[in-house]
Structure formats: C-alpha cells, structure tokens
Amino acid sequence: MNKKIKDEMTDRLFEAILLLKNIDECYSFFEDICTISEIKAMAQRLEVAKMLREGKTYSDISEKTGASTATISRVNKALIYGADGYKLILDRLDKE
C-alpha cells in the first residue's frame, strides 16, 4: 500500500465505494464524484490492463481503446511493479 495516499479521507472514500451494492449505484456515485473523463480514463486503464495480460501489442491496445502509448506503458509498469491491484481485480473478473 502506498503510504502517500493513505489517510482518513481516502479511507472514507474507499469505505463508501465498498458500500455500493450494484452497478446502478456505482454509476450514480461515480457520476457525482468524478468527471465523465475521469470515469472513462479509469475504465480505459482497466481495459488496457486486461489486454496487456492477454499479450496484446501496444498498437492493438491503442487501436481498440484509444489509449496513448504513454498510458499503456504506465499501466504496464503498474502490472509489473505496482501493488497488484490490477491483478487482484482482473483475476476476480475472470472468475465471473
């Protein structure tokens, strides 16, 4: 866990997210708390991570998602050196 983001306000945000019960509640909450661009950027990064794990090339990923090579590289770095958050959620999504 990155100590730079850990504080009471961030804990409260994550606690709030964990209280969401379905996708409609997620849409409502995230639409209020984030801009549409922020939501789309997070969704894009998750899709990029999924495609990187599938072994897709940067050009394929960029073409399908519209992500820049800088974004793809940043997500790839997180997959390799990050806190394993992408791995955790992608593994869970694969099981559904």
PDB file of N, CA and C in Angstrom:
ATOM      1  N   MET A   1       0.836  -1.177   0.000  1.00  0.00           N
ATOM      2  CA  MET A   1       0.000   0.000   0.000  1.00  0.00           C
ATOM      3  C   MET A   1       0.884   1.245   0.000  1.00  0.00           C
ATOM      4  N   ASN A   2       0.525   2.199  -0.834  1.00  0.00           N
ATOM      5  CA  ASN A   2       1.270   3.435  -0.961  1.00  0.00           C
ATOM      6  C   ASN A   2       0.905   4.376   0.184  1.00  0.00           C
ATOM      7  N   LYS A   3       1.860   4.650   1.034  1.00  0.00           N
ATOM      8  CA  LYS A   3       1.628   5.499   2.213  1.00  0.00           C
ATOM      9  C   LYS A   3       1.296   6.943   1.822  1.00  0.00           C
ATOM     10  N   LYS A   4       1.620   7.336   0.584  1.00  0.00           N
ATOM     11  CA  LYS A   4       1.341   8.700   0.146  1.00  0.00           C
ATOM     12  C   LYS A   4      -0.155   8.966  -0.009  1.00  0.00           C
ATOM     13  N   ILE A   5      -0.953   7.938  -0.271  1.00  0.00           N
ATOM     14  CA  ILE A   5      -2.387   8.156  -0.446  1.00  0.00           C
ATOM     15  C   ILE A   5      -3.205   7.756   0.774  1.00  0.00           C
ATOM     16  N   LYS A   6      -2.590   7.038   1.699  1.00  0.00           N
ATOM     17  CA  LYS A   6      -3.318   6.525   2.866  1.00  0.00           C
ATOM     18  C   LYS A   6      -3.555   7.641   3.873  1.00  0.00           C
ATOM     19  N   ASP A   7      -4.821   7.983   4.067  1.00  0.00           N
ATOM     20  CA  ASP A   7      -5.209   8.918   5.115  1.00  0.00           C
ATOM     21  C   ASP A   7      -6.694   8.705   5.417  1.00  0.00           C
ATOM     22  N   GLU A   8      -7.205   9.437   6.376  1.00  0.00           N
ATOM     23  CA  GLU A   8      -8.593   9.243   6.798  1.00  0.00           C
ATOM     24  C   GLU A   8      -9.595   9.526   5.682  1.00  0.00           C
ATOM     25  N   MET A   9      -9.358  10.570   4.907  1.00  0.00           N
ATOM     26  CA  MET A   9     -10.296  10.902   3.833  1.00  0.00           C
ATOM     27  C   MET A   9     -10.324   9.812   2.769  1.00  0.00           C
ATOM     28  N   THR A  10      -9.154   9.298   2.412  1.00  0.00           N
ATOM     29  CA  THR A  10      -9.093   8.246   1.408  1.00  0.00           C
ATOM     30  C   THR A  10      -9.714   6.962   1.943  1.00  0.00           C
ATOM     31  N   ASP A  11      -9.463   6.657   3.222  1.00  0.00           N
ATOM     32  CA  ASP A  11     -10.130   5.507   3.842  1.00  0.00           C
ATOM     33  C   ASP A  11     -11.638   5.648   3.730  1.00  0.00           C
ATOM     34  N   ARG A  12     -12.154   6.835   4.017  1.00  0.00           N
ATOM     35  CA  ARG A  12     -13.610   7.077   3.966  1.00  0.00           C
ATOM     36  C   ARG A  12     -14.132   6.910   2.538  1.00  0.00           C
ATOM     37  N   LEU A  13     -13.387   7.368   1.560  1.00  0.00           N
ATOM     38  CA  LEU A  13     -13.788   7.192   0.168  1.00  0.00           C
ATOM     39  C   LEU A  13     -13.897   5.710  -0.171  1.00  0.00           C
ATOM     40  N   PHE A  14     -12.880   4.949   0.178  1.00  0.00           N
ATOM     41  CA  PHE A  14     -12.884   3.522  -0.142  1.00  0.00           C
ATOM     42  C   PHE A  14     -13.970   2.783   0.635  1.00  0.00           C
ATOM     43  N   GLU A  15     -14.217   3.194   1.876  1.00  0.00           N
ATOM     44  CA  GLU A  15     -15.326   2.612   2.637  1.00  0.00           C
ATOM     45  C   GLU A  15     -16.656   2.886   1.939  1.00  0.00           C
ATOM     46  N   ALA A  16     -16.812   4.093   1.419  1.00  0.00           N
ATOM     47  CA  ALA A  16     -18.035   4.453   0.694  1.00  0.00           C
ATOM     48  C   ALA A  16     -18.197   3.590  -0.555  1.00  0.00           C
ATOM     49  N   ILE A  17     -17.122   3.394  -1.292  1.00  0.00           N
ATOM     50  CA  ILE A  17     -17.177   2.567  -2.505  1.00  0.00           C
ATOM     51  C   ILE A  17     -17.585   1.140  -2.157  1.00  0.00           C
ATOM     52  N   LEU A  18     -17.057   0.627  -1.065  1.00  0.00           N
ATOM     53  CA  LEU A  18     -17.400  -0.737  -0.658  1.00  0.00           C
ATOM     54  C   LEU A  18     -18.863  -0.884  -0.249  1.00  0.00           C
ATOM     55  N   LEU A  19     -19.540   0.212   0.037  1.00  0.00           N
ATOM     56  CA  LEU A  19     -20.963   0.166   0.402  1.00  0.00           C
ATOM     57  C   LEU A  19     -21.893   0.122  -0.812  1.00  0.00           C
ATOM     58  N   LEU A  20     -21.349   0.395  -1.994  1.00  0.00           N
ATOM     59  CA  LEU A  20     -22.171   0.351  -3.209  1.00  0.00           C
ATOM     60  C   LEU A  20     -22.618  -1.081  -3.464  1.00  0.00           C
ATOM     61  N   LYS A  21     -23.899  -1.259  -3.829  1.00  0.00           N
ATOM     62  CA  LYS A  21     -24.475  -2.602  -3.904  1.00  0.00           C
ATOM     63  C   LYS A  21     -24.667  -3.140  -5.309  1.00  0.00           C
ATOM     64  N   ASN A  22     -24.684  -2.279  -6.306  1.00  0.00           N
ATOM     65  CA  ASN A  22     -24.888  -2.766  -7.666  1.00  0.00           C
ATOM     66  C   ASN A  22     -24.332  -1.750  -8.664  1.00  0.00           C
ATOM     67  N   ILE A  23     -24.379  -2.120  -9.922  1.00  0.00           N
ATOM     68  CA  ILE A  23     -23.781  -1.272 -10.956  1.00  0.00           C
ATOM     69  C   ILE A  23     -24.506   0.072 -11.082  1.00  0.00           C
ATOM     70  N   ASP A  24     -25.824   0.085 -10.873  1.00  0.00           N
ATOM     71  CA  ASP A  24     -26.556   1.350 -10.939  1.00  0.00           C
ATOM     72  C   ASP A  24     -26.112   2.308  -9.838  1.00  0.00           C
ATOM     73  N   GLU A  25     -25.899   1.782  -8.632  1.00  0.00           N
ATOM     74  CA  GLU A  25     -25.391   2.618  -7.552  1.00  0.00           C
ATOM     75  C   GLU A  25     -23.990   3.123  -7.870  1.00  0.00           C
ATOM     76  N   CYS A  26     -23.167   2.287  -8.499  1.00  0.00           N
ATOM     77  CA  CYS A  26     -21.826   2.715  -8.912  1.00  0.00           C
ATOM     78  C   CYS A  26     -21.909   3.859  -9.911  1.00  0.00           C
ATOM     79  N   TYR A  27     -22.777   3.721 -10.900  1.00  0.00           N
ATOM     80  CA  TYR A  27     -22.940   4.797 -11.881  1.00  0.00           C
ATOM     81  C   TYR A  27     -23.346   6.085 -11.185  1.00  0.00           C
ATOM     82  N   SER A  28     -24.318   6.028 -10.289  1.00  0.00           N
ATOM     83  CA  SER A  28     -24.794   7.227  -9.598  1.00  0.00           C
ATOM     84  C   SER A  28     -23.681   7.881  -8.783  1.00  0.00           C
ATOM     85  N   PHE A  29     -22.995   7.082  -7.991  1.00  0.00           N
ATOM     86  CA  PHE A  29     -21.944   7.623  -7.129  1.00  0.00           C
ATOM     87  C   PHE A  29     -20.789   8.187  -7.940  1.00  0.00           C
ATOM     88  N   PHE A  30     -20.274   7.395  -8.882  1.00  0.00           N
ATOM     89  CA  PHE A  30     -19.116   7.849  -9.634  1.00  0.00           C
ATOM     90  C   PHE A  30     -19.445   9.023 -10.544  1.00  0.00           C
ATOM     91  N   GLU A  31     -20.666   9.098 -11.045  1.00  0.00           N
ATOM     92  CA  GLU A  31     -21.056  10.243 -11.867  1.00  0.00           C
ATOM     93  C   GLU A  31     -21.052  11.523 -11.036  1.00  0.00           C
ATOM     94  N   ASP A  32     -21.396  11.401  -9.744  1.00  0.00           N
ATOM     95  CA  ASP A  32     -21.384  12.570  -8.866  1.00  0.00           C
ATOM     96  C   ASP A  32     -19.976  12.938  -8.409  1.00  0.00           C
ATOM     97  N   ILE A  33     -19.129  11.951  -8.145  1.00  0.00           N
ATOM     98  CA  ILE A  33     -17.825  12.221  -7.530  1.00  0.00           C
ATOM     99  C   ILE A  33     -16.707  12.446  -8.554  1.00  0.00           C
ATOM    100  N   CYS A  34     -16.881  11.947  -9.760  1.00  0.00           N
ATOM    101  CA  CYS A  34     -15.856  12.073 -10.809  1.00  0.00           C
ATOM    102  C   CYS A  34     -16.434  12.790 -12.021  1.00  0.00           C
ATOM    103  N   THR A  35     -15.539  13.314 -12.825  1.00  0.00           N
ATOM    104  CA  THR A  35     -15.979  13.817 -14.124  1.00  0.00           C
ATOM    105  C   THR A  35     -16.157  12.609 -15.062  1.00  0.00           C
ATOM    106  N   ILE A  36     -16.867  12.812 -16.123  1.00  0.00           N
ATOM    107  CA  ILE A  36     -17.034  11.743 -17.108  1.00  0.00           C
ATOM    108  C   ILE A  36     -15.668  11.333 -17.654  1.00  0.00           C
ATOM    109  N   SER A  37     -14.795  12.298 -17.876  1.00  0.00           N
ATOM    110  CA  SER A  37     -13.453  11.990 -18.384  1.00  0.00           C
ATOM    111  C   SER A  37     -12.666  11.121 -17.403  1.00  0.00           C
ATOM    112  N   GLU A  38     -12.800  11.386 -16.111  1.00  0.00           N
ATOM    113  CA  GLU A  38     -12.099  10.575 -15.108  1.00  0.00           C
ATOM    114  C   GLU A  38     -12.619   9.137 -15.105  1.00  0.00           C
ATOM    115  N   ILE A  39     -13.924   8.986 -15.187  1.00  0.00           N
ATOM    116  CA  ILE A  39     -14.516   7.641 -15.224  1.00  0.00           C
ATOM    117  C   ILE A  39     -14.053   6.901 -16.470  1.00  0.00           C
ATOM    118  N   LYS A  40     -14.115   7.567 -17.604  1.00  0.00           N
ATOM    119  CA  LYS A  40     -13.689   6.948 -18.859  1.00  0.00           C
ATOM    120  C   LYS A  40     -12.209   6.581 -18.824  1.00  0.00           C
ATOM    121  N   ALA A  41     -11.381   7.426 -18.207  1.00  0.00           N
ATOM    122  CA  ALA A  41      -9.941   7.144 -18.115  1.00  0.00           C
ATOM    123  C   ALA A  41      -9.693   5.901 -17.260  1.00  0.00           C
ATOM    124  N   MET A  42     -10.417   5.780 -16.137  1.00  0.00           N
ATOM    125  CA  MET A  42     -10.243   4.589 -15.296  1.00  0.00           C
ATOM    126  C   MET A  42     -10.705   3.339 -16.030  1.00  0.00           C
ATOM    127  N   ALA A  43     -11.827   3.435 -16.727  1.00  0.00           N
ATOM    128  CA  ALA A  43     -12.328   2.286 -17.486  1.00  0.00           C
ATOM    129  C   ALA A  43     -11.340   1.897 -18.579  1.00  0.00           C
ATOM    130  N   GLN A  44     -10.762   2.899 -19.231  1.00  0.00           N
ATOM    131  CA  GLN A  44      -9.778   2.641 -20.280  1.00  0.00           C
ATOM    132  C   GLN A  44      -8.559   1.936 -19.711  1.00  0.00           C
ATOM    133  N   ARG A  45      -8.070   2.380 -18.561  1.00  0.00           N
ATOM    134  CA  ARG A  45      -6.888   1.761 -17.951  1.00  0.00           C
ATOM    135  C   ARG A  45      -7.145   0.307 -17.587  1.00  0.00           C
ATOM    136  N   LEU A  46      -8.328   0.027 -17.079  1.00  0.00           N
ATOM    137  CA  LEU A  46      -8.661  -1.350 -16.739  1.00  0.00           C
ATOM    138  C   LEU A  46      -8.679  -2.224 -17.989  1.00  0.00           C
ATOM    139  N   GLU A  47      -9.256  -1.705 -19.070  1.00  0.00           N
ATOM    140  CA  GLU A  47      -9.270  -2.460 -20.330  1.00  0.00           C
ATOM    141  C   GLU A  47      -7.854  -2.650 -20.870  1.00  0.00           C
ATOM    142  N   VAL A  48      -7.024  -1.628 -20.759  1.00  0.00           N
ATOM    143  CA  VAL A  48      -5.622  -1.732 -21.179  1.00  0.00           C
ATOM    144  C   VAL A  48      -4.923  -2.833 -20.381  1.00  0.00           C
ATOM    145  N   ALA A  49      -5.130  -2.851 -19.073  1.00  0.00           N
ATOM    146  CA  ALA A  49      -4.503  -3.878 -18.227  1.00  0.00           C
ATOM    147  C   ALA A  49      -4.953  -5.270 -18.651  1.00  0.00           C
ATOM    148  N   LYS A  50      -6.234  -5.419 -18.919  1.00  0.00           N
ATOM    149  CA  LYS A  50      -6.777  -6.710 -19.362  1.00  0.00           C
ATOM    150  C   LYS A  50      -6.106  -7.154 -20.655  1.00  0.00           C
ATOM    151  N   MET A  51      -5.990  -6.235 -21.605  1.00  0.00           N
ATOM    152  CA  MET A  51      -5.398  -6.575 -22.898  1.00  0.00           C
ATOM    153  C   MET A  51      -3.905  -6.866 -22.784  1.00  0.00           C
ATOM    154  N   LEU A  52      -3.211  -6.133 -21.923  1.00  0.00           N
ATOM    155  CA  LEU A  52      -1.789  -6.416 -21.707  1.00  0.00           C
ATOM    156  C   LEU A  52      -1.613  -7.823 -21.143  1.00  0.00           C
ATOM    157  N   ARG A  53      -2.458  -8.190 -20.202  1.00  0.00           N
ATOM    158  CA  ARG A  53      -2.369  -9.547 -19.640  1.00  0.00           C
ATOM    159  C   ARG A  53      -2.654 -10.608 -20.683  1.00  0.00           C
ATOM    160  N   GLU A  54      -3.458 -10.269 -21.669  1.00  0.00           N
ATOM    161  CA  GLU A  54      -3.766 -11.208 -22.750  1.00  0.00           C
ATOM    162  C   GLU A  54      -2.656 -11.253 -23.794  1.00  0.00           C
ATOM    163  N   GLY A  55      -1.635 -10.420 -23.625  1.00  0.00           N
ATOM    164  CA  GLY A  55      -0.499 -10.424 -24.546  1.00  0.00           C
ATOM    165  C   GLY A  55      -0.692  -9.594 -25.790  1.00  0.00           C
ATOM    166  N   LYS A  56      -1.659  -8.712 -25.789  1.00  0.00           N
ATOM    167  CA  LYS A  56      -1.897  -7.845 -26.951  1.00  0.00           C
ATOM    168  C   LYS A  56      -0.759  -6.838 -27.095  1.00  0.00           C
ATOM    169  N   THR A  57      -0.543  -6.398 -28.324  1.00  0.00           N
ATOM    170  CA  THR A  57       0.505  -5.416 -28.590  1.00  0.00           C
ATOM    171  C   THR A  57       0.003  -4.011 -28.270  1.00  0.00           C
ATOM    172  N   TYR A  58       0.966  -3.105 -28.058  1.00  0.00           N
ATOM    173  CA  TYR A  58       0.606  -1.716 -27.780  1.00  0.00           C
ATOM    174  C   TYR A  58      -0.267  -1.146 -28.910  1.00  0.00           C
ATOM    175  N   SER A  59       0.072  -1.469 -30.144  1.00  0.00           N
ATOM    176  CA  SER A  59      -0.704  -0.916 -31.263  1.00  0.00           C
ATOM    177  C   SER A  59      -2.131  -1.464 -31.275  1.00  0.00           C
ATOM    178  N   ASP A  60      -2.300  -2.753 -30.981  1.00  0.00           N
ATOM    179  CA  ASP A  60      -3.648  -3.321 -30.891  1.00  0.00           C
ATOM    180  C   ASP A  60      -4.445  -2.668 -29.769  1.00  0.00           C
ATOM    181  N   ILE A  61      -3.785  -2.480 -28.632  1.00  0.00           N
ATOM    182  CA  ILE A  61      -4.454  -1.884 -27.473  1.00  0.00           C
ATOM    183  C   ILE A  61      -4.848  -0.447 -27.763  1.00  0.00           C
ATOM    184  N   SER A  62      -3.929   0.297 -28.347  1.00  0.00           N
ATOM    185  CA  SER A  62      -4.202   1.695 -28.681  1.00  0.00           C
ATOM    186  C   SER A  62      -5.350   1.810 -29.667  1.00  0.00           C
ATOM    187  N   GLU A  63      -5.345   0.940 -30.658  1.00  0.00           N
ATOM    188  CA  GLU A  63      -6.398   0.960 -31.675  1.00  0.00           C
ATOM    189  C   GLU A  63      -7.765   0.656 -31.055  1.00  0.00           C
ATOM    190  N   LYS A  64      -7.835  -0.342 -30.170  1.00  0.00           N
ATOM    191  CA  LYS A  64      -9.124  -0.747 -29.595  1.00  0.00           C
ATOM    192  C   LYS A  64      -9.616   0.217 -28.525  1.00  0.00           C
ATOM    193  N   THR A  65      -8.694   0.734 -27.691  1.00  0.00           N
ATOM    194  CA  THR A  65      -9.115   1.538 -26.543  1.00  0.00           C
ATOM    195  C   THR A  65      -8.963   3.041 -26.745  1.00  0.00           C
ATOM    196  N   GLY A  66      -8.127   3.420 -27.696  1.00  0.00           N
ATOM    197  CA  GLY A  66      -7.827   4.842 -27.880  1.00  0.00           C
ATOM    198  C   GLY A  66      -6.771   5.348 -26.913  1.00  0.00           C
ATOM    199  N   ALA A  67      -6.196   4.463 -26.115  1.00  0.00           N
ATOM    200  CA  ALA A  67      -5.176   4.851 -25.138  1.00  0.00           C
ATOM    201  C   ALA A  67      -3.876   5.211 -25.843  1.00  0.00           C
ATOM    202  N   SER A  68      -3.194   6.195 -25.289  1.00  0.00           N
ATOM    203  CA  SER A  68      -1.881   6.566 -25.823  1.00  0.00           C
ATOM    204  C   SER A  68      -0.853   5.527 -25.399  1.00  0.00           C
ATOM    205  N   THR A  69       0.267   5.521 -26.088  1.00  0.00           N
ATOM    206  CA  THR A  69       1.331   4.596 -25.700  1.00  0.00           C
ATOM    207  C   THR A  69       1.854   4.942 -24.304  1.00  0.00           C
ATOM    208  N   ALA A  70       1.797   6.217 -23.913  1.00  0.00           N
ATOM    209  CA  ALA A  70       2.224   6.608 -22.561  1.00  0.00           C
ATOM    210  C   ALA A  70       1.305   5.980 -21.510  1.00  0.00           C
ATOM    211  N   THR A  71      -0.002   5.997 -21.767  1.00  0.00           N
ATOM    212  CA  THR A  71      -0.954   5.379 -20.839  1.00  0.00           C
ATOM    213  C   THR A  71      -0.738   3.877 -20.780  1.00  0.00           C
ATOM    214  N   ILE A  72      -0.558   3.261 -21.932  1.00  0.00           N
ATOM    215  CA  ILE A  72      -0.337   1.809 -21.977  1.00  0.00           C
ATOM    216  C   ILE A  72       0.930   1.455 -21.214  1.00  0.00           C
ATOM    217  N   SER A  73       1.981   2.231 -21.405  1.00  0.00           N
ATOM    218  CA  SER A  73       3.243   1.999 -20.709  1.00  0.00           C
ATOM    219  C   SER A  73       3.080   2.151 -19.199  1.00  0.00           C
ATOM    220  N   ARG A  74       2.326   3.163 -18.769  1.00  0.00           N
ATOM    221  CA  ARG A  74       2.091   3.388 -17.332  1.00  0.00           C
ATOM    222  C   ARG A  74       1.325   2.228 -16.718  1.00  0.00           C
ATOM    223  N   VAL A  75       0.300   1.727 -17.438  1.00  0.00           N
ATOM    224  CA  VAL A  75      -0.461   0.581 -16.947  1.00  0.00           C
ATOM    225  C   VAL A  75       0.436  -0.657 -16.906  1.00  0.00           C
ATOM    226  N   ASN A  76       1.250  -0.836 -17.928  1.00  0.00           N
ATOM    227  CA  ASN A  76       2.165  -1.978 -17.957  1.00  0.00           C
ATOM    228  C   ASN A  76       3.132  -1.933 -16.773  1.00  0.00           C
ATOM    229  N   LYS A  77       3.635  -0.746 -16.472  1.00  0.00           N
ATOM    230  CA  LYS A  77       4.540  -0.575 -15.323  1.00  0.00           C
ATOM    231  C   LYS A  77       3.809  -0.959 -14.033  1.00  0.00           C
ATOM    232  N   ALA A  78       2.552  -0.549 -13.899  1.00  0.00           N
ATOM    233  CA  ALA A  78       1.768  -0.895 -12.707  1.00  0.00           C
ATOM    234  C   ALA A  78       1.547  -2.400 -12.619  1.00  0.00           C
ATOM    235  N   LEU A  79       1.336  -3.051 -13.756  1.00  0.00           N
ATOM    236  CA  LEU A  79       1.164  -4.505 -13.756  1.00  0.00           C
ATOM    237  C   LEU A  79       2.429  -5.221 -13.284  1.00  0.00           C
ATOM    238  N   ILE A  80       3.575  -4.675 -13.654  1.00  0.00           N
ATOM    239  CA  ILE A  80       4.845  -5.320 -13.327  1.00  0.00           C
ATOM    240  C   ILE A  80       5.339  -4.926 -11.930  1.00  0.00           C
ATOM    241  N   TYR A  81       5.275  -3.638 -11.622  1.00  0.00           N
ATOM    242  CA  TYR A  81       5.902  -3.142 -10.395  1.00  0.00           C
ATOM    243  C   TYR A  81       4.909  -2.591  -9.368  1.00  0.00           C
ATOM    244  N   GLY A  82       3.639  -2.618  -9.682  1.00  0.00           N
ATOM    245  CA  GLY A  82       2.646  -1.978  -8.830  1.00  0.00           C
ATOM    246  C   GLY A  82       2.250  -2.798  -7.614  1.00  0.00           C
ATOM    247  N   ALA A  83       1.133  -2.417  -7.036  1.00  0.00           N
ATOM    248  CA  ALA A  83       0.637  -3.015  -5.790  1.00  0.00           C
ATOM    249  C   ALA A  83      -0.245  -4.236  -6.032  1.00  0.00           C
ATOM    250  N   ASP A  84      -0.272  -4.731  -7.264  1.00  0.00           N
ATOM    251  CA  ASP A  84      -1.056  -5.907  -7.662  1.00  0.00           C
ATOM    252  C   ASP A  84      -2.569  -5.676  -7.635  1.00  0.00           C
ATOM    253  N   GLY A  85      -2.980  -4.413  -7.659  1.00  0.00           N
ATOM    254  CA  GLY A  85      -4.403  -4.100  -7.707  1.00  0.00           C
ATOM    255  C   GLY A  85      -5.056  -4.553  -9.000  1.00  0.00           C
ATOM    256  N   TYR A  86      -4.389  -4.313 -10.116  1.00  0.00           N
ATOM    257  CA  TYR A  86      -4.926  -4.787 -11.397  1.00  0.00           C
ATOM    258  C   TYR A  86      -5.050  -6.302 -11.382  1.00  0.00           C
ATOM    259  N   LYS A  87      -4.007  -6.981 -10.931  1.00  0.00           N
ATOM    260  CA  LYS A  87      -4.022  -8.447 -10.893  1.00  0.00           C
ATOM    261  C   LYS A  87      -5.187  -8.949 -10.053  1.00  0.00           C
ATOM    262  N   LEU A  88      -5.370  -8.367  -8.890  1.00  0.00           N
ATOM    263  CA  LEU A  88      -6.445  -8.776  -7.990  1.00  0.00           C
ATOM    264  C   LEU A  88      -7.809  -8.682  -8.669  1.00  0.00           C
ATOM    265  N   ILE A  89      -8.084  -7.535  -9.256  1.00  0.00           N
ATOM    266  CA  ILE A  89      -9.422  -7.333  -9.821  1.00  0.00           C
ATOM    267  C   ILE A  89      -9.593  -8.090 -11.132  1.00  0.00           C
ATOM    268  N   LEU A  90      -8.556  -8.188 -11.942  1.00  0.00           N
ATOM    269  CA  LEU A  90      -8.678  -8.935 -13.198  1.00  0.00           C
ATOM    270  C   LEU A  90      -8.858 -10.412 -12.926  1.00  0.00           C
ATOM    271  N   ASP A  91      -8.179 -10.945 -11.916  1.00  0.00           N
ATOM    272  CA  ASP A  91      -8.386 -12.354 -11.534  1.00  0.00           C
ATOM    273  C   ASP A  91      -9.829 -12.583 -11.102  1.00  0.00           C
ATOM    274  N   ARG A  92     -10.363 -11.651 -10.320  1.00  0.00           N
ATOM    275  CA  ARG A  92     -11.759 -11.794  -9.861  1.00  0.00           C
ATOM    276  C   ARG A  92     -12.740 -11.662 -11.021  1.00  0.00           C
ATOM    277  N   LEU A  93     -12.470 -10.738 -11.926  1.00  0.00           N
ATOM    278  CA  LEU A  93     -13.356 -10.594 -13.092  1.00  0.00           C
ATOM    279  C   LEU A  93     -13.319 -11.839 -13.976  1.00  0.00           C
ATOM    280  N   ASP A  94     -12.151 -12.465 -14.086  1.00  0.00           N
ATOM    281  CA  ASP A  94     -12.015 -13.690 -14.886  1.00  0.00           C
ATOM    282  C   ASP A  94     -12.861 -14.817 -14.315  1.00  0.00           C
ATOM    283  N   LYS A  95     -13.042 -14.832 -13.003  1.00  0.00           N
ATOM    284  CA  LYS A  95     -13.804 -15.906 -12.351  1.00  0.00           C
ATOM    285  C   LYS A  95     -15.315 -15.752 -12.532  1.00  0.00           C
ATOM    286  N   GLU A  96     -15.751 -14.530 -12.890  1.00  0.00           N
ATOM    287  CA  GLU A  96     -17.196 -14.309 -13.062  1.00  0.00           C
ATOM    288  C   GLU A  96     -17.690 -14.813 -14.392  1.00  0.00           C
TER     289      GLU A  96
END
